[in-house]
CSV table of C-alpha atoms in Angstrom, one decimal:
chain,number,residue,atom,x,y,z
A,20,ALA,CA,-16.6,9.3,29.8
A,21,ASP,CA,-18.1,7.7,26.6
A,22,LEU,CA,-14.4,7.7,25.3
A,23,PHE,CA,-13.3,5.2,28.0
A,24,GLU,CA,-13.8,1.5,27.1
A,25,TYR,CA,-12.6,0.2,30.5
A,26,ARG,CA,-15.0,1.5,33.3
A,27,ARG,CA,-13.5,1.8,36.7
A,28,TYR,CA,-14.1,4.1,39.7
A,29,GLU,CA,-11.7,6.7,38.8
A,30,VAL,CA,-13.1,7.5,35.2
A,31,PRO,CA,-15.7,9.9,36.3
A,32,MET,CA,-13.2,11.9,38.2
A,33,VAL,CA,-10.8,11.9,35.3
A,34,THR,CA,-13.4,12.8,32.8
A,35,GLU,CA,-14.7,15.7,35.0
A,36,TRP,CA,-11.2,17.1,35.3
A,37,PHE,CA,-10.6,17.2,31.6
A,38,GLU,CA,-14.1,18.8,31.1
A,39,LYS,CA,-13.4,21.5,33.6
A,40,LYS,CA,-10.2,22.3,31.6
A,41,ASP,CA,-11.9,21.8,28.2
A,42,GLY,CA,-9.5,19.1,27.4
A,43,GLU,CA,-6.3,21.2,27.9
A,44,GLY,CA,-3.2,19.0,27.8
A,45,LEU,CA,-5.2,16.0,26.5
A,46,LEU,CA,-4.2,14.2,23.2
A,47,ILE,CA,-7.0,12.1,21.4
A,48,ILE,CA,-6.3,9.9,18.6
A,49,PHE,CA,-9.3,8.7,16.4
A,50,ASP,CA,-7.7,5.9,14.3
A,51,GLY,CA,-9.8,4.8,11.2
A,52,TRP,CA,-12.0,8.0,10.6
A,53,ASP,CA,-13.1,6.2,7.3
A,54,GLU,CA,-14.5,3.2,9.3
A,55,LEU,CA,-17.2,5.4,10.6
A,56,SER,CA,-20.5,5.7,8.7
A,57,GLU,CA,-21.2,9.0,6.8
A,58,GLN,CA,-23.8,9.8,9.6
A,59,LEU,CA,-21.4,9.3,12.3
A,60,ARG,CA,-18.9,11.5,10.4
A,61,GLN,CA,-21.4,14.3,10.6
A,62,SER,CA,-22.8,13.7,14.1
A,63,SER,CA,-21.2,11.9,16.8
A,64,LEU,CA,-19.1,12.4,19.8
A,65,ALA,CA,-15.9,12.0,17.8
A,66,ALA,CA,-17.1,14.6,15.0
A,67,SER,CA,-18.0,17.1,18.0
A,68,ILE,CA,-14.4,16.8,19.5
A,69,ILE,CA,-12.8,17.1,16.0
A,70,HIS,CA,-14.8,20.0,15.2
A,71,ARG,CA,-14.0,21.8,18.5
A,72,LYS,CA,-17.6,21.6,19.8
A,73,GLN,CA,-16.4,19.7,22.9
A,74,LEU,CA,-13.1,19.7,24.7
A,75,ASP,CA,-11.9,22.6,22.4
A,76,GLN,CA,-8.4,22.9,24.0
A,77,CYS,CA,-7.3,19.3,23.5
A,78,SER,CA,-5.2,18.1,20.7
A,79,VAL,CA,-6.6,15.7,18.1
A,80,ILE,CA,-5.0,13.3,15.4
A,81,VAL,CA,-7.3,11.6,13.0
A,82,THR,CA,-6.2,8.9,10.8
A,83,SER,CA,-8.2,8.1,7.6
A,84,ARG,CA,-8.1,6.7,4.1
A,85,SER,CA,-8.0,9.6,1.8
A,86,TYR,CA,-11.3,9.3,0.2
A,87,ALA,CA,-13.0,10.0,3.6
A,88,SER,CA,-10.9,12.9,4.8
A,89,SER,CA,-12.4,15.7,2.5
A,90,SER,CA,-14.8,17.0,5.2
A,91,LEU,CA,-11.7,17.2,7.6
A,92,LEU,CA,-9.6,19.1,5.2
A,93,LYS,CA,-12.3,21.9,4.9
A,94,MET,CA,-12.1,22.6,8.7
A,95,GLY,CA,-10.8,25.9,9.6
A,96,THR,CA,-9.1,24.5,12.8
A,97,LEU,CA,-6.9,22.1,10.8
A,98,THR,CA,-3.2,22.9,11.6
A,99,LYS,CA,-1.5,20.0,9.8
A,100,HIS,CA,-2.4,17.5,7.1
A,101,VAL,CA,0.2,14.5,6.6
A,102,GLN,CA,-0.2,12.2,3.6
A,103,VAL,CA,2.0,9.1,4.0
A,104,ILE,CA,3.3,8.2,0.6
A,105,GLY,CA,4.8,5.0,1.4
A,106,PHE,CA,7.7,3.6,-0.7
A,107,SER,CA,9.4,5.6,-3.7
A,108,LYS,CA,10.4,3.8,-6.8
A,109,GLU,CA,14.0,3.6,-5.5
A,110,GLU,CA,12.8,2.2,-2.1
A,111,ILE,CA,10.7,-0.5,-4.0
A,112,SER,CA,13.6,-1.7,-5.8
A,113,ILE,CA,15.7,-1.9,-2.4
A,114,VAL,CA,13.0,-3.8,-0.6
A,115,ILE,CA,12.6,-6.2,-3.4
A,116,ILE,CA,16.3,-6.9,-3.4
A,117,GLN,CA,16.7,-7.1,0.3
A,118,THR,CA,13.5,-9.3,0.5
A,119,ILE,CA,14.5,-11.9,-2.1
A,120,GLN,CA,18.3,-11.9,-1.5
A,121,LYS,CA,18.6,-12.9,2.1
A,122,ASP,CA,22.5,-12.6,1.8
A,123,LYS,CA,23.1,-9.1,3.1
A,124,LYS,CA,26.5,-8.8,1.4
A,125,LEU,CA,25.2,-9.9,-2.1
A,126,ALA,CA,22.2,-7.6,-1.6
A,127,GLN,CA,24.2,-4.6,-1.0
A,128,GLU,CA,26.5,-5.5,-4.0
A,129,LEU,CA,23.6,-5.6,-6.2
A,130,ILE,CA,22.0,-2.3,-5.0
A,131,ASP,CA,25.6,-0.8,-5.5
A,132,HIS,CA,26.0,-2.3,-8.9
A,133,ASN,CA,22.7,-0.7,-10.1
A,134,THR,CA,23.5,2.7,-8.4
A,135,THR,CA,24.6,5.7,-10.5
A,136,TRP,CA,25.5,9.2,-9.3
A,137,ASN,CA,22.0,10.4,-9.9
A,138,GLY,CA,20.0,7.4,-8.8
A,139,TYR,CA,19.5,3.9,-9.9
A,140,LYS,CA,19.8,2.6,-13.6
A,141,SER,CA,16.7,2.5,-15.7
A,142,HIS,CA,17.4,-1.3,-16.4
A,143,PHE,CA,18.7,-3.4,-13.6
A,144,THR,CA,21.4,-5.9,-14.4
A,145,THR,CA,23.4,-8.6,-12.2
A,146,THR,CA,26.6,-10.5,-12.7
A,147,GLN,CA,25.9,-12.6,-9.7
A,148,SER,CA,25.1,-16.3,-10.2
A,149,SER,CA,22.8,-16.3,-7.2
A,150,LYS,CA,19.3,-17.2,-8.4
A,151,ASP,CA,17.8,-14.9,-5.9
A,152,SER,CA,19.6,-12.0,-7.2
A,153,GLN,CA,18.6,-12.8,-10.7
A,154,LEU,CA,15.0,-13.1,-9.5
A,155,ALA,CA,15.0,-9.9,-7.6
A,156,VAL,CA,16.5,-8.1,-10.8
A,157,LYS,CA,13.8,-9.7,-13.0
A,158,LEU,CA,11.0,-8.6,-10.7
A,159,ILE,CA,12.3,-5.0,-10.7
A,160,ASN,CA,12.6,-4.9,-14.4
A,161,ASP,CA,9.1,-6.6,-14.9
A,162,LEU,CA,7.7,-3.8,-12.7
A,163,LYS,CA,9.2,-1.1,-15.0
A,164,VAL,CA,7.2,-2.5,-17.9
A,165,ARG,CA,4.0,-3.1,-15.6
A,166,ASN,CA,3.6,0.4,-14.3
A,167,ASP,CA,0.0,-0.4,-13.2
A,168,VAL,CA,1.2,-3.0,-10.6
A,169,GLN,CA,4.5,-0.8,-9.7
A,170,SER,CA,2.2,2.1,-8.9
A,171,LEU,CA,0.5,0.0,-6.2
A,172,CYS,CA,3.9,-1.1,-4.6
A,173,TYR,CA,4.2,2.1,-2.7
A,174,ILE,CA,2.0,0.6,0.0
A,175,PRO,CA,4.3,-1.8,2.1
A,176,LEU,CA,1.6,-4.5,2.5
A,177,VAL,CA,1.0,-4.7,-1.3
A,178,CYS,CA,4.7,-4.5,-2.1
A,179,SER,CA,5.3,-7.6,0.2
A,180,MET,CA,2.4,-9.4,-1.6
A,181,VAL,CA,3.7,-8.7,-4.9
A,182,ILE,CA,7.0,-10.2,-3.9
A,183,LEU,CA,5.4,-13.2,-2.2
A,184,VAL,CA,3.1,-13.9,-5.2
A,185,TYR,CA,5.9,-13.4,-7.7
A,186,CYS,CA,8.2,-15.8,-6.1
A,187,LYS,CA,5.5,-18.4,-5.5
A,188,GLU,CA,4.5,-18.2,-9.0
A,189,GLY,CA,7.8,-18.7,-10.7
A,190,GLY,CA,8.4,-15.1,-11.6
A,191,HIS,CA,5.1,-14.3,-13.0
A,192,LEU,CA,3.2,-11.0,-12.2
A,193,PRO,CA,-0.7,-11.1,-11.6
A,194,THR,CA,-2.7,-9.3,-14.3
A,195,THR,CA,-5.3,-7.7,-12.0
A,196,LEU,CA,-5.5,-6.5,-8.4
A,197,THR,CA,-8.1,-9.0,-7.7
A,198,GLN,CA,-5.8,-11.8,-8.8
A,199,LEU,CA,-3.1,-10.4,-6.6
A,200,TYR,CA,-5.3,-10.5,-3.4
A,201,GLU,CA,-6.6,-13.9,-4.4
A,202,ASN,CA,-3.2,-15.4,-4.7
A,203,PHE,CA,-2.0,-13.8,-1.7
A,204,ILE,CA,-4.8,-15.3,0.4
A,205,LEU,CA,-4.3,-18.7,-1.2
A,206,GLN,CA,-0.5,-18.5,-0.2
A,207,THR,CA,-1.4,-17.5,3.2
A,208,ILE,CA,-3.7,-20.6,3.6
A,209,ARG,CA,-0.9,-22.8,2.0
A,210,ARG,CA,1.5,-21.5,4.6
A,211,HIS,CA,-1.0,-22.3,7.2
A,212,VAL,CA,-1.9,-25.9,6.2
A,213,LYS,CA,1.9,-26.7,5.9
A,214,ARG,CA,2.1,-26.3,9.7
A,215,HIS,CA,-0.6,-28.9,10.0
A,216,ASP,CA,1.2,-31.6,7.9
A,217,ILE,CA,-1.1,-30.9,4.9
A,218,ASN,CA,0.6,-30.8,1.5
A,219,PRO,CA,0.2,-27.1,0.4
A,220,HIS,CA,0.6,-28.0,-3.3
A,221,ILE,CA,-2.7,-29.7,-3.4
A,222,LEU,CA,-4.4,-26.2,-3.1
A,223,GLY,CA,-4.6,-24.8,-6.6
A,224,SER,CA,-7.2,-22.3,-6.3
A,225,LEU,CA,-9.6,-20.7,-3.6
A,226,SER,CA,-12.5,-21.9,-5.7
A,227,PHE,CA,-11.5,-25.6,-5.4
A,228,LEU,CA,-10.3,-26.0,-1.7
A,229,PRO,CA,-10.9,-29.3,-0.1
A,230,SER,CA,-14.0,-29.3,2.2
A,231,GLN,CA,-11.8,-29.2,5.4
A,232,LEU,CA,-10.7,-25.7,4.3
A,233,ALA,CA,-13.6,-24.7,2.1
A,234,LYS,CA,-16.0,-24.5,5.0
A,235,PRO,CA,-13.9,-22.4,7.3
A,236,LEU,CA,-13.1,-20.0,4.3
A,237,GLN,CA,-16.8,-19.7,3.7
A,238,GLU,CA,-17.5,-18.9,7.3
A,239,MET,CA,-14.8,-16.3,7.4
A,240,CYS,CA,-16.0,-14.7,4.2
A,241,GLN,CA,-19.5,-14.3,5.5
A,242,THR,CA,-18.3,-12.8,8.6
A,243,ALA,CA,-16.1,-10.4,6.7
A,244,TYR,CA,-19.1,-9.2,4.9
A,245,THR,CA,-21.5,-8.9,7.7
A,246,SER,CA,-19.1,-7.3,9.9
A,247,LEU,CA,-18.0,-4.8,7.0
A,248,ALA,CA,-21.7,-3.8,6.6
A,249,ASN,CA,-21.8,-3.3,10.4
A,250,THR,CA,-18.5,-1.5,10.3
A,251,THR,CA,-17.1,-4.0,12.7
A,252,MET,CA,-13.3,-4.4,12.5
A,253,THR,CA,-12.3,-6.2,15.6
A,254,PHE,CA,-14.0,-9.2,17.3
A,255,SER,CA,-14.1,-10.9,20.7
A,256,SER,CA,-13.7,-14.8,21.2
A,257,HIS,CA,-17.6,-14.8,21.9
A,258,GLN,CA,-18.4,-13.2,18.6
A,259,LEU,CA,-16.5,-15.7,16.7
A,260,GLN,CA,-17.9,-18.8,18.5
A,261,SER,CA,-20.3,-19.5,15.7
A,262,LEU,CA,-17.3,-19.9,13.4
A,263,SER,CA,-17.0,-23.5,14.5
A,264,GLU,CA,-15.0,-24.8,11.5
A,265,ALA,CA,-12.9,-21.7,11.1
A,266,VAL,CA,-11.8,-21.9,14.8
A,267,LYS,CA,-10.8,-25.6,14.3
A,268,GLU,CA,-8.4,-24.3,11.5
A,269,ASP,CA,-7.2,-21.3,13.5
A,270,TYR,CA,-8.9,-19.1,11.0
A,271,LEU,CA,-6.7,-20.4,8.1
A,272,GLY,CA,-4.0,-18.0,9.2
A,273,LEU,CA,-6.1,-14.8,7.9
A,274,MET,CA,-6.6,-13.4,11.3
A,275,THR,CA,-4.5,-11.9,14.1
A,276,THR,CA,-5.0,-11.8,17.7
A,277,PHE,CA,-4.1,-9.2,20.3
A,278,THR,CA,-5.0,-8.6,24.0
A,279,GLU,CA,-7.2,-5.6,25.2
A,280,TYR,CA,-7.9,-5.2,28.8
A,281,ASP,CA,-7.0,-8.8,29.5
A,282,GLU,CA,-9.5,-9.9,26.8
A,283,ASP,CA,-8.4,-11.6,23.4
A,284,LYS,CA,-9.3,-9.8,20.5
A,285,TYR,CA,-9.3,-10.8,16.8
A,286,GLN,CA,-8.9,-8.9,13.5
A,287,PHE,CA,-8.3,-9.8,9.9
A,288,LEU,CA,-4.5,-9.4,8.9
A,289,HIS,CA,-5.5,-6.1,7.1
A,290,LEU,CA,-8.7,-4.2,6.4
A,291,ILE,CA,-8.3,-4.7,2.8
A,292,ILE,CA,-8.1,-8.6,3.4
A,293,GLN,CA,-11.4,-8.3,5.2
A,294,GLU,CA,-12.8,-6.3,2.2
A,295,PHE,CA,-11.6,-9.0,-0.4
A,296,LEU,CA,-13.1,-11.8,1.7
A,297,ALA,CA,-16.4,-9.8,1.8
A,298,ALA,CA,-16.3,-9.4,-1.8
A,299,TRP,CA,-15.7,-13.3,-2.3
A,300,TRP,CA,-18.8,-13.9,-0.2
A,301,ILE,CA,-20.7,-11.5,-2.4
A,302,ALA,CA,-19.5,-12.9,-5.8
A,303,LYS,CA,-19.5,-16.7,-4.8
A,304,HIS,CA,-22.1,-17.3,-2.2
A,305,GLU,CA,-24.6,-14.6,-2.1
A,306,LYS,CA,-27.7,-15.5,-4.1
A,307,LYS,CA,-28.6,-11.8,-4.9
A,308,THR,CA,-25.1,-10.6,-6.0
A,309,GLU,CA,-26.5,-7.8,-8.1
A,310,GLU,CA,-28.8,-6.5,-5.4
A,311,VAL,CA,-26.2,-6.4,-2.8
A,312,PHE,CA,-23.8,-4.8,-5.2
A,313,LYS,CA,-26.4,-2.0,-5.8
A,314,ASP,CA,-27.4,-1.7,-2.1
A,315,HIS,CA,-23.8,-0.9,-1.3
A,316,PHE,CA,-22.8,1.1,-4.2
A,317,ASP,CA,-22.9,4.5,-2.5
A,318,ASP,CA,-21.4,3.1,0.8
A,319,ASP,CA,-17.9,4.3,1.4
A,320,HIS,CA,-17.2,1.2,3.5
A,321,PHE,CA,-17.7,-1.0,0.5
A,322,ARG,CA,-15.8,1.1,-2.1
A,323,MET,CA,-12.8,-1.3,-2.2
A,324,CYS,CA,-15.0,-4.3,-1.6
A,325,LEU,CA,-17.1,-3.7,-4.7
A,326,ARG,CA,-14.0,-3.2,-6.7
A,327,PHE,CA,-13.1,-6.7,-5.9
A,328,VAL,CA,-16.7,-7.9,-6.6
A,329,ALA,CA,-16.3,-6.3,-10.1
A,330,GLY,CA,-13.2,-8.1,-10.6
A,331,LEU,CA,-14.2,-11.5,-9.3
A,332,THR,CA,-17.5,-11.4,-11.6
A,333,HIS,CA,-15.4,-9.6,-14.4
A,334,LEU,CA,-18.6,-7.4,-14.6
A,335,GLU,CA,-20.4,-10.3,-16.4
A,336,HIS,CA,-23.9,-9.1,-15.3
A,337,GLU,CA,-25.3,-6.5,-17.7
A,338,SER,CA,-27.0,-4.7,-15.0
A,339,TYR,CA,-23.4,-3.8,-13.4
A,340,GLN,CA,-22.5,-2.1,-16.6
A,341,GLN,CA,-25.9,-0.4,-16.8
A,342,TYR,CA,-25.7,0.8,-13.3
A,343,PHE,CA,-22.1,2.2,-13.7
A,344,ASN,CA,-23.3,3.9,-17.0
A,345,LYS,CA,-26.2,5.4,-15.2
A,346,GLN,CA,-23.9,6.6,-12.5
A,347,GLN,CA,-21.6,7.9,-15.3
A,348,LEU,CA,-18.6,6.4,-13.8
A,349,ASP,CA,-15.5,5.3,-15.9
A,350,LEU,CA,-14.4,2.1,-14.4
A,351,GLN,CA,-10.7,1.6,-14.6
A,352,CYS,CA,-11.0,-2.1,-15.1
A,353,LYS,CA,-12.8,-1.2,-18.4
A,354,ARG,CA,-9.7,0.8,-19.5
A,355,LYS,CA,-6.8,-1.3,-18.0
A,356,PRO,CA,-6.2,-4.9,-16.8
A,357,LEU,CA,-5.4,-3.6,-13.2
A,358,PHE,CA,-8.1,-1.6,-11.4
A,359,GLY,CA,-8.4,-0.3,-7.9
A,360,PHE,CA,-6.1,2.8,-8.0
A,361,GLU,CA,-5.9,5.7,-10.3
A,362,THR,CA,-2.3,6.2,-11.3
A,363,CYS,CA,-0.7,9.4,-12.5
A,364,HIS,CA,2.3,9.7,-14.6
A,365,LEU,CA,3.6,12.9,-12.6
A,366,SER,CA,2.6,11.6,-9.1
A,367,TYR,CA,3.6,8.4,-7.7
A,368,PHE,CA,0.9,8.3,-4.9
A,369,PHE,CA,-2.6,9.2,-4.7
A,370,GLN,CA,-3.3,12.8,-4.4
A,371,ASN,CA,-6.6,13.8,-2.6
A,372,PRO,CA,-8.2,16.5,-5.0
A,373,GLU,CA,-9.4,18.4,-1.8
A,374,ILE,CA,-5.7,19.1,-0.9
A,375,LYS,CA,-5.1,22.8,-2.4
A,376,SER,CA,-3.9,25.4,0.0
A,377,HIS,CA,-3.9,23.4,3.1
A,378,ASP,CA,-0.8,23.1,5.2
A,379,HIS,CA,0.2,19.6,4.4
A,380,ILE,CA,3.5,17.7,4.3
A,381,SER,CA,4.9,17.2,0.8
A,382,PRO,CA,7.4,14.5,-0.4
A,383,ASP,CA,10.2,17.2,-0.3
A,384,ASP,CA,9.7,17.5,3.4
A,385,PHE,CA,10.9,13.9,4.0
A,386,ASP,CA,14.3,14.9,2.6
A,387,ASN,CA,14.4,17.4,5.3
A,388,GLY,CA,13.9,15.0,8.2
A,389,SER,CA,10.3,15.7,8.7
A,390,GLN,CA,8.3,13.1,10.6
A,391,SER,CA,4.9,12.0,9.6
A,392,SER,CA,1.9,10.2,11.1
A,393,SER,CA,-0.5,8.3,9.7
A,394,SER,CA,-3.0,8.1,7.0
A,395,THR,CA,-3.3,4.8,5.0
A,396,PRO,CA,-3.9,5.7,1.3
A,397,VAL,CA,-5.9,3.3,-0.7
């Protein structure tokens, strides 16, 4: 019965029926395994069901970021592991062309022009006079030079962000992942204020927003941080009442709403947006930044957030460096401008090192028409 959010008279009868049949015929989907704390991943109702200690005849689907799936991959009852790989290099080029060039005919001509019998040309060209086509070709070629950025574009959200930021910044790529997300959030706020008859061009940086927008952003960053610490990803209207300034500004366009059991619920546009805003709070508003950084260093929920903190502070505090050195970690941001994801020359997407002999779907399976469901690689 604990699985049911909506309480009503029939629930005890339904749960009793499932328990008698040990879950036979029941499909349970646990979405966001990585959002649970390490303790709950080891011992909770969800863990008991996944490990077949309860309702052992039911079918279970678990979605998770790769870093949190190691314990699941070691299970003897695992029947299938699906790793969603996102866009291929060729698909990234197609998405860029079809997004920037709105004319479908010109877009297809551009794709055909750069297609050879064994794939796409190594260097894209165009004879079209359309500025959109020329910009699309320039972005594709720029990404070939900037493999660090290109390797992130397999994620649809990141790909769309790169395209948006590139177009808005006059054909320039961000040099770090932190800059990419900072610019994306700035563009989102610009798009929001444009609807409220505010000139978006006066917004030059997140650090120098007018007070009308700075206060709502600060409220949202604090909420992002506290809720991330409490592993809260969705909010009710009541929970957001304290964000008086953010409510007035419709959450700056950084939140989306949905209805659940006749109640309005809110969440950030994406978990990684929440993680960036939490990092902004730690880096810009938290007085004990270093202490917070260290307190959450071993917390999986703050893995991405702390990478953003490192990027926002440029690891300027010596104690950050000392702490990483003590942990014997090789920060990618110390080796390359763009950090956040390890890239591999042979593999275009993140491979979990735990995946060895398990039955999992490979990229070749997609060519054979296999269907996949859901793991969000980060």
